[in-house]
Amino acid sequence: MHIIKLVIVILIFLSIVNYVSAYLQCSNTYILNITSPSAFIFDIEGENVNITILRIGNSSCQQLIYMDYTKNNLTSGLLLIQGKYEVVVKSIGQFIFHYYIIKLKCIQKALCPSFLFATNKSVLIPIPDLTTPEALRAFIVSNVSLTFEIIQCNKIIKEYENTTIVFSKYSYVYFKNPKNIFIKICVYKDSLFYLSYKVIPCFINPYLKLSTPSSEGIASYGILNETKTTKPYLIKTTSILGKFNISCILAYNYSQNLVPPCSASLQLNVVLKTCSQVYWLQNVLEFLTLKHEFKLADDILNITCIDSTLSNYSITSLNGYVTMVNQSGKIEYYYGNYYCQSELKYCLPLCGYLVTNVSLEKCGILVSFAVIFIKNGSSTCYKEIVFDNVLIHGKFRFAYILVCGKHYTPIGSYYDAELVFGGGGNGEITKFCKLNATLWLFYLKKNTYVTFPNYFTFGEDTAEKAVNITVNFCKYYAKLTTGKENFRCYKAYSYSIDPFHYHNISSLHNSSTKSITVITIGSTHASNPNYYTYEILIPIALILSFILYYLLFRKR
């Protein structure tokens, strides 16, 4: 009998919690002022999210024009005429809402984002030919039914009939031989529609953006070149280790504008992937080769999209801050350890490791930059320096360093890992007058650092370049000397390093443990869910249930 009474009391309090959680559910409202016919495209990242779009009339009356509920992520859109609209997004959990407003133009030129046609007209849009296999993804929104076709060599590959929305975000059309491909759209009466498509190569091309000079060393792009075939691969890890052994180094800077003339750098560059963001991480030894001095430096750049930013609230460290950098007229926001870049002396030969680690914490992602010296001059030593711990704030489901040859980053760079020599900084070009160095590049797999399947002799994820370096590959490492540049790819022998053999290096790892669119308005909003609903209210309800049970049913 007492158990039944206790269950009744608990159910009462849980019902109260349910009403409170509904009251406290996150709700974001956006007001849109549409001045001309436009496409409203939106993305929702989250579960159990309601979206409602209302048109506000002159007398403040509201007309419902769209309503949807998603149990998972949603991408959709609709055409809006001139007027004022209210968009309401609700959820009891966390979500991210991202929208675009694209103004439609009454034009009939191919490769434009919107079209206006007379009755029973069609348009044929050519897709540029590529040299590698590719996938095609298309998105079309119309206010009337239409027919959408993907055609190759006069053969219909994919067709959608009598539809107003076509979206193939997760359904790609693949072409092994990407030639003579067209998108055909047929409309049956005067109509505006919005079209966006994206061509996605089935694997990246590391030579696509290669220029001379380049940074040189050892790099993995996630591409395995075998006889007659090229295969992409994907590696997720939380730690990248670059080993170096430098017995001779002397550099002269070509331009000498922003760094000293004898400067050079050894850089470990990787890409951090999260559930919603992408970051470029740089771990650097900056050499002053004439003075036998170096500095320990790091940089972080948000590459989630072209206009992504960083702030001193979104990323923090005791050793650095975010600053604005003008890159050829474009403002970029870099984090760097600018508070702490002391100059240190070195002797040759210099041997050690650059290590970059990431770990997922409750309050965000911790990025650790470290260097380990095992030889400085003729004497063997061991000196471990974790010179910066950077916290990227936010709620993240996952975070890892990604090497992937299947696709490019959102800004068109590579998901690669590279240990390369280059200029001293600020995009400078350095000529190496003397160089004799050996480089290794490993990633953490379980508790051991292992080699990548293959390596390239150049890096493409840095602005600093090098001249007069030749790279010779031997089994699983790169030997660098002065000479003519050679941009090659080599298959690597399997090799691993036991981190515990080198004074427990792994302790560092666990230390903290062409879319054709014209975007006129863009916005991204993250919800502010009330986490007390589930994390605090339910435990409180259970405690109060027992107290109430005791007060009501105790023996008098």
XYZ file of C-alpha atoms in Angstrom:
556
model
C 0.000 0.000 0.000
C 2.816 2.367 0.871
C 4.539 1.599 -2.435
C 1.380 2.525 -4.373
C 1.121 5.797 -2.467
C 4.779 6.560 -3.146
C 4.347 5.881 -6.874
C 1.312 8.199 -6.989
C 3.274 11.004 -5.332
C 6.207 10.559 -7.711
C 3.906 10.627 -10.747
C 2.322 13.844 -9.507
C 5.675 15.570 -9.199
C 6.894 14.265 -12.543
C 3.753 15.676 -14.156
C 4.560 19.017 -12.598
C 8.094 18.782 -13.997
C 6.647 18.038 -17.431
C 4.506 21.181 -17.344
C 7.454 23.245 -16.105
C 9.714 21.880 -18.851
C 7.088 22.721 -21.469
C 6.883 26.220 -20.056
C 10.660 26.556 -20.067
C 11.150 25.151 -23.571
C 13.441 27.112 -25.823
C 11.685 29.365 -28.328
C 13.411 31.630 -30.817
C 11.457 34.162 -32.907
C 12.727 35.901 -36.022
C 11.087 38.761 -37.938
C 11.721 38.840 -41.687
C 11.056 41.884 -43.878
C 10.918 40.659 -47.467
C 11.134 43.499 -50.003
C 11.008 41.358 -53.173
C 10.281 37.718 -54.058
C 12.849 35.606 -52.236
C 13.728 32.056 -51.347
C 13.823 31.336 -47.620
C 16.170 28.403 -46.992
C 16.788 27.052 -43.500
C 18.696 24.331 -41.665
C 17.773 22.941 -38.259
C 20.294 20.885 -36.318
C 18.573 19.238 -33.377
C 15.858 16.833 -32.330
C 12.138 17.377 -31.754
C 12.042 20.897 -33.176
C 8.895 22.748 -34.331
C 9.081 25.526 -36.916
C 6.175 27.814 -37.802
C 6.171 30.614 -40.388
C 3.426 33.269 -40.222
C 2.743 36.172 -42.554
C 1.884 39.379 -40.711
C -0.834 41.462 -42.394
C -1.465 45.200 -42.243
C -3.916 44.815 -39.363
C -1.393 42.685 -37.421
C -3.365 39.555 -38.248
C -1.258 36.484 -38.867
C -1.643 33.936 -41.657
C -0.066 30.513 -41.231
C 1.894 29.631 -44.374
C 4.237 26.886 -43.144
C 4.497 24.456 -40.263
C 6.759 21.474 -39.767
C 8.072 19.214 -37.033
C 11.357 17.357 -37.223
C 12.505 14.464 -35.090
C 15.996 14.953 -36.454
C 17.890 17.477 -38.587
C 15.915 19.293 -41.276
C 16.760 21.339 -44.352
C 13.933 22.890 -46.352
C 12.722 26.091 -47.932
C 9.884 28.017 -49.515
C 9.345 31.086 -51.674
C 8.169 34.283 -49.990
C 6.518 37.271 -51.637
C 6.896 40.835 -50.438
C 5.771 41.321 -46.855
C 6.563 40.807 -43.187
C 6.954 37.334 -41.693
C 7.417 35.812 -38.281
C 9.421 32.608 -37.891
C 9.050 30.716 -34.602
C 11.333 27.786 -33.736
C 10.621 25.786 -30.571
C 12.242 22.852 -28.817
C 12.786 21.588 -25.286
C 16.349 20.655 -26.252
C 19.333 22.308 -27.825
C 19.212 23.216 -31.497
C 20.960 25.379 -34.093
C 18.861 27.315 -36.613
C 20.576 28.669 -39.719
C 18.757 30.494 -42.500
C 19.400 32.278 -45.792
C 17.261 34.752 -47.709
C 18.057 34.783 -51.414
C 16.468 37.419 -53.627
C 15.112 35.990 -56.867
C 15.853 37.691 -60.145
C 13.763 37.435 -63.308
C 16.502 36.252 -65.617
C 17.015 33.395 -68.036
C 20.781 33.069 -67.958
C 22.144 29.664 -67.075
C 24.215 29.195 -63.911
C 22.191 31.823 -62.050
C 20.351 31.077 -58.815
C 16.819 31.856 -59.994
C 14.779 31.888 -63.190
C 11.452 33.102 -64.623
C 9.984 31.280 -67.611
C 6.872 31.397 -69.745
C 4.462 28.485 -69.923
C 5.865 25.077 -70.818
C 9.439 26.230 -70.998
C 12.529 24.386 -69.838
C 16.136 25.224 -69.057
C 19.207 23.075 -69.528
C 22.067 23.887 -67.145
C 25.506 22.414 -67.937
C 27.621 21.062 -65.082
C 31.355 21.782 -65.472
C 33.457 18.749 -66.341
C 35.878 17.458 -63.710
C 38.896 15.206 -64.016
C 37.952 13.045 -61.015
C 34.784 11.103 -60.150
C 32.181 13.367 -58.596
C 28.806 13.517 -56.938
C 26.034 16.025 -57.679
C 23.718 17.472 -55.044
C 20.830 19.766 -56.011
C 18.296 21.905 -54.167
C 15.286 23.524 -55.864
C 12.312 25.386 -54.410
C 9.304 26.489 -56.490
C 5.814 27.869 -55.882
C 4.363 25.547 -58.554
C 4.963 21.943 -59.524
C 7.793 21.257 -61.934
C 9.916 18.445 -63.335
C 13.562 18.173 -62.354
C 15.996 15.924 -64.256
C 19.698 15.095 -64.076
C 20.955 14.077 -67.531
C 24.215 12.614 -68.783
C 24.845 12.003 -72.496
C 21.103 12.455 -73.265
C 20.166 9.806 -70.692
C 18.026 10.660 -67.644
C 19.940 9.600 -64.532
C 17.560 11.024 -61.910
C 14.057 12.479 -62.214
C 11.600 14.209 -59.873
C 8.129 14.873 -61.310
C 5.364 17.233 -60.146
C 7.233 18.526 -57.140
C 7.805 21.893 -55.492
C 10.864 20.938 -53.420
C 13.782 18.794 -54.497
C 16.548 18.351 -52.000
C 19.204 15.679 -52.089
C 21.382 16.563 -49.118
C 21.889 12.947 -48.184
C 21.114 11.462 -51.614
C 23.896 12.160 -54.053
C 24.054 11.240 -57.728
C 27.494 9.809 -58.454
C 29.331 9.973 -61.786
C 32.378 7.810 -62.382
C 33.034 9.661 -65.640
C 31.893 13.259 -64.941
C 31.404 14.490 -68.508
C 28.405 15.931 -70.419
C 26.183 16.346 -67.333
C 23.155 18.671 -67.326
C 20.347 19.708 -64.998
C 16.997 20.101 -66.802
C 14.038 21.940 -65.255
C 10.577 22.048 -66.865
C 7.884 24.419 -65.613
C 4.256 24.361 -66.756
C 3.241 27.970 -66.176
C 4.844 31.302 -65.349
C 6.812 30.690 -62.207
C 9.741 31.745 -60.102
C 11.977 29.118 -58.632
C 15.249 28.947 -56.748
C 17.980 26.492 -57.739
C 21.243 25.645 -56.031
C 23.538 22.781 -56.867
C 26.900 21.590 -55.669
C 29.451 19.396 -57.401
C 31.318 17.246 -54.906
C 34.445 15.360 -56.018
C 34.572 11.777 -54.763
C 38.074 12.489 -53.527
C 40.269 15.539 -53.230
C 43.208 16.452 -55.445
C 46.273 17.567 -53.420
C 47.878 18.942 -56.581
C 44.872 21.123 -57.447
C 46.107 24.226 -55.624
C 49.803 23.382 -55.626
C 51.971 26.362 -56.478
C 55.670 27.066 -56.562
C 57.077 27.808 -54.089
C 55.308 25.630 -51.541
C 55.918 24.479 -47.979
C 57.795 21.182 -47.951
C 58.167 18.231 -45.650
C 55.827 15.326 -44.958
C 52.024 15.421 -45.180
C 48.986 13.166 -45.307
C 45.932 14.219 -47.348
C 43.846 11.085 -46.902
C 44.599 9.929 -50.453
C 46.201 6.589 -51.262
C 47.689 6.400 -54.757
C 47.869 2.811 -55.946
C 48.515 1.319 -59.362
C 45.806 2.569 -61.752
C 43.547 3.668 -58.871
C 43.259 6.430 -56.300
C 41.499 5.696 -53.036
C 40.549 8.131 -50.294
C 40.821 7.187 -46.640
C 39.653 8.760 -43.400
C 41.431 8.927 -40.052
C 40.008 10.342 -36.837
C 42.364 10.886 -33.934
C 42.860 13.056 -30.872
C 46.613 13.517 -31.225
C 49.108 14.176 -34.023
C 52.848 13.894 -33.438
C 55.560 15.263 -35.714
C 59.094 14.114 -35.033
C 62.037 16.192 -36.252
C 65.802 15.780 -36.364
C 67.579 18.902 -37.625
C 71.352 18.765 -38.013
C 71.784 21.846 -40.205
C 69.553 24.852 -40.954
C 70.196 28.321 -42.393
C 67.564 30.463 -44.123
C 67.304 33.789 -45.908
C 63.935 35.493 -46.282
C 63.099 36.683 -49.794
C 60.801 39.585 -48.957
C 61.966 40.595 -45.470
C 58.894 42.753 -44.908
C 57.269 41.244 -41.842
C 59.839 38.902 -40.304
C 63.632 38.946 -39.827
C 65.665 37.901 -42.899
C 67.054 34.721 -41.320
C 63.708 33.385 -40.112
C 62.150 30.037 -40.961
C 59.525 27.797 -39.427
C 58.705 24.151 -38.853
C 54.927 23.767 -38.702
C 52.597 21.003 -37.586
C 49.247 21.865 -39.194
C 46.049 19.863 -38.622
C 42.258 20.297 -38.843
C 39.871 19.936 -35.900
C 36.359 18.685 -36.727
C 33.407 19.023 -34.351
C 29.669 18.462 -34.660
C 29.124 22.040 -35.847
C 32.499 23.724 -36.355
C 35.786 23.201 -38.207
C 39.072 24.710 -36.999
C 42.591 24.904 -38.403
C 45.280 24.302 -35.759
C 48.925 25.286 -36.156
C 51.824 24.299 -33.879
C 55.059 26.086 -34.838
C 58.766 26.305 -34.138
C 59.795 29.767 -35.415
C 63.554 29.817 -36.041
C 65.991 32.728 -36.213
C 68.650 30.634 -37.897
C 71.563 33.085 -37.620
C 71.008 33.595 -33.886
C 70.260 29.948 -33.066
C 67.029 31.034 -31.410
C 63.446 29.871 -31.750
C 59.994 30.698 -30.440
C 57.050 28.431 -29.683
C 53.913 29.704 -31.406
C 50.419 28.498 -32.208
C 47.449 29.697 -34.241
C 43.782 28.725 -34.493
C 41.432 29.781 -37.296
C 37.712 29.056 -37.600
C 37.168 27.594 -41.098
C 33.527 26.533 -40.648
C 32.617 28.933 -43.461
C 34.218 31.806 -45.338
C 32.912 34.439 -42.902
C 33.459 32.514 -39.658
C 34.938 34.452 -36.774
C 36.558 33.954 -33.388
C 36.225 36.104 -30.295
C 37.886 36.338 -26.907
C 34.693 34.862 -25.455
C 34.424 31.867 -27.770
C 38.078 30.855 -27.352
C 40.244 31.529 -24.313
C 43.703 30.860 -22.935
C 46.033 32.377 -20.363
C 48.708 32.715 -23.030
C 46.889 34.305 -25.951
C 43.980 36.150 -27.491
C 42.101 36.695 -30.761
C 43.283 39.331 -33.200
C 42.124 40.568 -36.622
C 44.386 39.962 -39.610
C 43.979 41.531 -43.055
C 44.629 38.815 -45.631
C 44.646 40.478 -49.076
C 41.721 42.714 -48.154
C 39.797 40.034 -46.262
C 39.549 40.261 -42.477
C 40.260 37.008 -40.640
C 40.214 36.309 -36.919
C 43.153 34.337 -35.544
C 43.846 33.109 -32.068
C 47.533 32.982 -31.105
C 49.660 32.677 -27.973
C 50.774 36.288 -28.333
C 51.228 36.795 -24.571
C 53.869 34.101 -24.313
C 56.338 33.739 -27.192
C 59.691 33.910 -25.448
C 62.875 33.322 -27.423
C 64.814 30.172 -26.563
C 68.311 29.069 -27.547
C 69.007 25.875 -29.457
C 72.050 23.916 -30.561
C 72.431 21.500 -33.442
C 71.552 18.762 -33.877
C 68.068 19.491 -32.550
C 65.722 16.540 -32.151
C 62.239 16.290 -30.691
C 58.491 16.228 -31.257
C 55.740 18.707 -31.985
C 52.479 17.448 -30.495
C 48.918 18.732 -30.970
C 46.146 17.176 -28.869
C 42.404 17.727 -28.564
C 40.032 16.512 -25.869
C 36.322 16.965 -25.266
C 35.525 18.657 -21.950
C 32.253 19.615 -20.268
C 32.663 23.300 -21.130
C 34.140 22.855 -24.605
C 37.155 21.507 -26.470
C 40.631 21.684 -24.991
C 43.428 22.078 -27.547
C 46.954 21.492 -26.233
C 50.102 22.555 -28.054
C 53.362 21.001 -26.907
C 56.957 20.376 -27.876
C 59.286 17.690 -26.519
C 63.049 18.001 -26.919
C 65.102 14.812 -26.687
C 68.349 16.222 -28.050
C 69.710 19.781 -28.046
C 73.265 19.857 -29.328
C 75.621 17.052 -28.465
C 73.869 16.218 -25.198
C 70.805 14.024 -24.864
C 68.038 15.639 -22.868
C 64.342 15.392 -22.225
C 62.337 18.580 -21.946
C 58.582 18.622 -22.282
C 56.884 22.001 -22.786
C 53.118 22.319 -22.992
C 53.237 25.935 -24.059
C 49.522 26.559 -24.571
C 46.195 25.081 -23.488
C 43.315 26.652 -25.421
C 39.630 26.178 -24.626
C 37.055 26.476 -27.408
C 33.810 27.148 -25.544
C 30.522 25.481 -26.397
C 28.496 22.308 -26.247
C 29.989 19.687 -28.562
C 28.972 16.067 -29.073
C 32.357 15.118 -30.501
C 35.725 16.585 -31.436
C 38.651 15.020 -33.252
C 41.510 15.770 -35.630
C 40.457 14.670 -39.099
C 42.505 13.539 -42.080
C 40.115 12.857 -44.958
C 40.636 12.538 -48.691
C 36.939 12.336 -49.534
C 36.103 16.026 -49.453
C 37.396 19.516 -48.806
C 36.794 21.726 -45.783
C 33.954 24.295 -45.967
C 36.401 26.953 -47.205
C 37.958 24.654 -49.816
C 41.150 23.687 -47.974
C 42.227 20.164 -47.064
C 41.494 17.876 -44.137
C 45.175 17.036 -43.865
C 48.028 16.757 -41.405
C 51.406 18.164 -42.333
C 54.840 18.712 -40.816
C 56.535 21.186 -43.150
C 59.209 23.854 -43.389
C 58.238 27.339 -44.554
C 58.826 31.032 -44.068
C 59.136 32.643 -40.676
C 55.572 33.931 -40.561
C 53.000 36.295 -42.065
C 53.004 34.495 -45.404
C 56.701 35.041 -46.011
C 58.818 33.029 -48.477
C 62.147 31.721 -47.205
C 65.103 30.344 -49.152
C 66.963 27.618 -47.326
C 70.696 28.118 -47.870
C 71.488 25.081 -45.728
C 69.232 22.296 -44.541
C 69.679 18.751 -43.380
C 66.664 17.405 -41.549
C 64.558 14.282 -41.124
C 60.810 14.409 -40.471
C 58.274 11.808 -39.304
C 54.500 12.210 -38.986
C 52.327 9.981 -36.769
C 48.790 9.863 -35.433
C 47.541 8.335 -32.192
C 45.769 5.009 -32.655
C 44.674 3.538 -29.342
C 47.811 4.037 -27.217
C 50.413 4.058 -29.975
C 51.539 6.602 -32.523
C 51.487 5.024 -36.004
C 52.308 6.072 -39.556
C 49.752 7.161 -42.141
C 49.171 4.891 -45.182
C 51.105 7.250 -47.435
C 52.721 10.680 -47.541
C 53.138 13.661 -49.839
C 56.281 15.793 -49.817
C 54.500 19.146 -49.669
C 51.945 20.997 -47.569
C 49.106 23.222 -48.745
C 47.556 24.382 -45.468
C 49.856 27.281 -44.673
C 50.696 30.674 -46.174
C 54.445 30.416 -45.495
C 56.529 28.934 -48.334
C 60.012 27.503 -48.810
C 62.515 27.620 -51.670
C 65.470 25.324 -52.382
C 64.312 22.197 -50.533
C 64.274 18.717 -51.979
C 62.556 15.829 -50.207
C 63.582 12.184 -50.437
C 61.329 9.586 -48.853
C 62.590 6.453 -47.152
C 60.107 3.829 -45.887
C 58.188 5.995 -43.383
C 60.139 9.254 -43.024
C 61.235 12.199 -45.159
C 64.805 13.341 -45.618
C 65.140 17.052 -46.455
C 68.178 18.746 -47.978
C 68.779 21.775 -50.186
C 67.994 21.318 -53.858
C 65.245 21.384 -56.457
C 61.671 20.949 -55.268
C 60.063 17.575 -55.962
C 56.359 17.163 -55.298
C 55.785 13.447 -54.924
C 53.618 10.904 -53.154
C 54.967 7.781 -51.456
C 53.393 4.746 -49.872
C 54.609 4.328 -46.303
C 55.824 1.274 -44.461
C 53.917 0.500 -41.301
C 55.781 1.814 -38.272
C 54.805 2.784 -34.747
C 56.219 4.528 -31.710
C 55.573 3.328 -28.198
C 54.731 6.582 -26.406
C 55.721 5.165 -23.006
C 59.223 4.530 -24.312
C 59.666 8.247 -24.845
C 58.917 9.390 -21.324
C 55.193 8.817 -21.691
C 54.404 11.168 -24.543
C 50.801 9.981 -24.343
C 50.446 11.778 -21.019
C 50.181 14.943 -23.085
C 47.234 13.452 -24.888
C 45.478 12.853 -21.577
C 46.711 16.023 -19.903
C 43.181 17.361 -19.433
C 42.282 15.442 -21.091
C 29.918 25.257 -56.691
C 26.901 26.093 -54.781
C 25.272 28.784 -56.956
C 23.670 31.110 -54.473
C 23.480 34.838 -53.921
C 23.131 35.275 -50.180
C 21.752 38.654 -49.246
C 20.946 37.898 -45.626
C 22.352 35.083 -43.563
C 22.074 34.199 -39.931
C 22.919 31.380 -37.569
C 21.289 31.082 -34.179
C 21.942 28.592 -31.441
C 19.193 27.838 -29.008
C 19.561 28.546 -25.323
C 17.928 25.473 -23.787
C 17.189 25.374 -20.113
C 19.294 22.467 -18.935
C 17.851 22.737 -15.434
C 14.710 21.097 -16.819
C 16.247 17.657 -16.912
C 19.429 17.905 -14.890
C 17.979 19.609 -11.806
C 14.173 19.620 -11.830
C 13.762 15.842 -12.034
C 16.135 15.088 -9.104
C 14.419 17.824 -7.093
C 11.029 16.322 -7.963
C 12.111 12.911 -6.706
C 13.466 14.352 -3.460
C 10.285 16.346 -2.877
C 8.253 13.221 -3.618
C 9.905 11.340 -0.789
C 9.537 14.318 1.566
C 5.845 14.691 0.720
C 5.322 10.966 1.094
C 6.930 11.084 4.517
C 4.831 14.054 5.626
C 1.530 12.640 4.366
C 1.854 9.035 5.353
C 4.088 8.985 8.396
C 2.677 7.417 11.466
C 1.168 9.937 13.808
